[in-house]
mmCIF file with all atom_site columns, C-alpha atoms in Angstrom:
data_model
loop_
_atom_site.group_PDB
_atom_site.id
_atom_site.type_symbol
_atom_site.label_atom_id
_atom_site.label_alt_id
_atom_site.label_comp_id
_atom_site.label_asym_id
_atom_site.label_entity_id
_atom_site.label_seq_id
_atom_site.pdbx_PDB_ins_code
_atom_site.Cartn_x
_atom_site.Cartn_y
_atom_site.Cartn_z
_atom_site.occupancy
_atom_site.B_iso_or_equiv
_atom_site.pdbx_formal_charge
_atom_site.auth_seq_id
_atom_site.auth_comp_id
_atom_site.auth_asym_id
_atom_site.auth_atom_id
_atom_site.pdbx_PDB_model_num
ATOM 1  C CA . MET A 1 1  ? 77.233 -15.935 -92.540  1.00 0.00 ? 1  MET A CA 1
ATOM 2  C CA . THR A 1 2  ? 78.283 -17.967 -89.516  1.00 0.00 ? 2  THR A CA 1
ATOM 3  C CA . LEU A 1 3  ? 75.512 -20.435 -90.281  1.00 0.00 ? 3  LEU A CA 1
ATOM 4  C CA . LEU A 1 4  ? 76.992 -21.097 -93.728  1.00 0.00 ? 4  LEU A CA 1
ATOM 5  C CA . ALA A 1 5  ? 80.472 -21.449 -92.276  1.00 0.00 ? 5  ALA A CA 1
ATOM 6  C CA . GLU A 1 6  ? 79.225 -23.936 -89.687  1.00 0.00 ? 6  GLU A CA 1
ATOM 7  C CA . LEU A 1 7  ? 77.322 -25.838 -92.363  1.00 0.00 ? 7  LEU A CA 1
ATOM 8  C CA . PHE A 1 8  ? 80.402 -26.220 -94.565  1.00 0.00 ? 8  PHE A CA 1
ATOM 9  C CA . GLU A 1 9  ? 82.451 -27.183 -91.519  1.00 0.00 ? 9  GLU A CA 1
ATOM 10 C CA . PHE A 1 10 ? 79.890 -29.880 -90.698  1.00 0.00 ? 10 PHE A CA 1
ATOM 11 C CA . LEU A 1 11 ? 79.909 -31.163 -94.273  1.00 0.00 ? 11 LEU A CA 1
ATOM 12 C CA . GLY A 1 12 ? 83.692 -31.380 -94.254  1.00 0.00 ? 12 GLY A CA 1
ATOM 13 C CA . ALA A 1 13 ? 83.989 -33.023 -90.846  1.00 0.00 ? 13 ALA A CA 1
ATOM 14 C CA . ARG A 1 14 ? 81.236 -35.603 -91.352  1.00 0.00 ? 14 ARG A CA 1
ATOM 15 C CA . LYS A 1 15 ? 82.048 -36.263 -95.045  1.00 0.00 ? 15 LYS A CA 1
ATOM 16 C CA . LYS A 1 16 ? 78.471 -35.453 -96.052  1.00 0.00 ? 16 LYS A CA 1
ATOM 17 C CA . PHE A 1 17 ? 79.371 -33.973 -99.421  1.00 0.00 ? 17 PHE A CA 1
ATOM 18 C CA . TRP A 1 18 ? 76.349 -35.609 -101.030 1.00 0.00 ? 18 TRP A CA 1
ATOM 19 C CA . LEU A 1 19 ? 74.187 -33.025 -99.226  1.00 0.00 ? 19 LEU A CA 1
ATOM 20 C CA . LEU A 1 20 ? 75.819 -30.131 -101.081 1.00 0.00 ? 20 LEU A CA 1
ATOM 21 C CA . PRO A 1 21 ? 73.856 -30.455 -104.375 1.00 0.00 ? 21 PRO A CA 1
ATOM 22 C CA . LEU A 1 22 ? 70.621 -30.704 -102.404 1.00 0.00 ? 22 LEU A CA 1
ATOM 23 C CA . LEU A 1 23 ? 71.392 -27.542 -100.468 1.00 0.00 ? 23 LEU A CA 1
ATOM 24 C CA . VAL A 1 24 ? 72.319 -25.674 -103.643 1.00 0.00 ? 24 VAL A CA 1
ATOM 25 C CA . LEU A 1 25 ? 69.053 -26.766 -105.231 1.00 0.00 ? 25 LEU A CA 1
ATOM 26 C CA . PHE A 1 26 ? 67.093 -25.514 -102.202 1.00 0.00 ? 26 PHE A CA 1
ATOM 27 C CA . LEU A 1 27 ? 68.896 -22.175 -102.382 1.00 0.00 ? 27 LEU A CA 1
ATOM 28 C CA . ILE A 1 28 ? 68.119 -21.797 -106.081 1.00 0.00 ? 28 ILE A CA 1
ATOM 29 C CA . PHE A 1 29 ? 64.430 -22.573 -105.614 1.00 0.00 ? 29 PHE A CA 1
ATOM 30 C CA . GLY A 1 30 ? 64.233 -20.303 -102.587 1.00 0.00 ? 30 GLY A CA 1
ATOM 31 C CA . GLY A 1 31 ? 65.808 -17.484 -104.561 1.00 0.00 ? 31 GLY A CA 1
ATOM 32 C CA . LEU A 1 32 ? 63.373 -18.050 -107.419 1.00 0.00 ? 32 LEU A CA 1
ATOM 33 C CA . PHE A 1 33 ? 60.386 -17.848 -105.097 1.00 0.00 ? 33 PHE A CA 1
ATOM 34 C CA . VAL A 1 34 ? 61.659 -14.709 -103.399 1.00 0.00 ? 34 VAL A CA 1
ATOM 35 C CA . LEU A 1 35 ? 62.458 -12.963 -106.666 1.00 0.00 ? 35 LEU A CA 1
ATOM 36 C CA . SER A 1 36 ? 59.267 -13.995 -108.437 1.00 0.00 ? 36 SER A CA 1
ATOM 37 C CA . GLN A 1 37 ? 56.907 -12.746 -105.749 1.00 0.00 ? 37 GLN A CA 1
ATOM 38 C CA . GLY A 1 38 ? 55.278 -9.583  -107.029 1.00 0.00 ? 38 GLY A CA 1
ATOM 39 C CA . SER A 1 39 ? 57.520 -9.498  -110.057 1.00 0.00 ? 39 SER A CA 1
ATOM 40 C CA . VAL A 1 40 ? 56.935 -9.165  -113.774 1.00 0.00 ? 40 VAL A CA 1
ATOM 41 C CA . VAL A 1 41 ? 58.629 -12.519 -114.405 1.00 0.00 ? 41 VAL A CA 1
ATOM 42 C CA . ALA A 1 42 ? 56.263 -14.372 -112.047 1.00 0.00 ? 42 ALA A CA 1
ATOM 43 C CA . PRO A 1 43 ? 53.996 -15.715 -114.839 1.00 0.00 ? 43 PRO A CA 1
ATOM 44 C CA . PHE A 1 44 ? 57.003 -17.093 -116.712 1.00 0.00 ? 44 PHE A CA 1
ATOM 45 C CA . ILE A 1 45 ? 58.394 -18.833 -113.643 1.00 0.00 ? 45 ILE A CA 1
ATOM 46 C CA . TYR A 1 46 ? 55.007 -20.360 -112.831 1.00 0.00 ? 46 TYR A CA 1
ATOM 47 C CA . THR A 1 47 ? 54.841 -21.909 -116.283 1.00 0.00 ? 47 THR A CA 1
ATOM 48 C CA . LEU A 1 48 ? 58.041 -23.843 -115.515 1.00 0.00 ? 48 LEU A CA 1
ATOM 49 C CA . PHE A 1 49 ? 56.329 -25.694 -112.707 1.00 0.00 ? 49 PHE A CA 1
#
């Protein structure tokens, strides 16, 4: 959790708010890959890509 706090602190201090959508997109794709591994929904997620 400290990593996320430091990341948001960096974004606020350096005014790098344009990085926020990119980070959210990476988190969503990472969550999809983690959840789809060995799952029943894996074939449906693979058809999206």
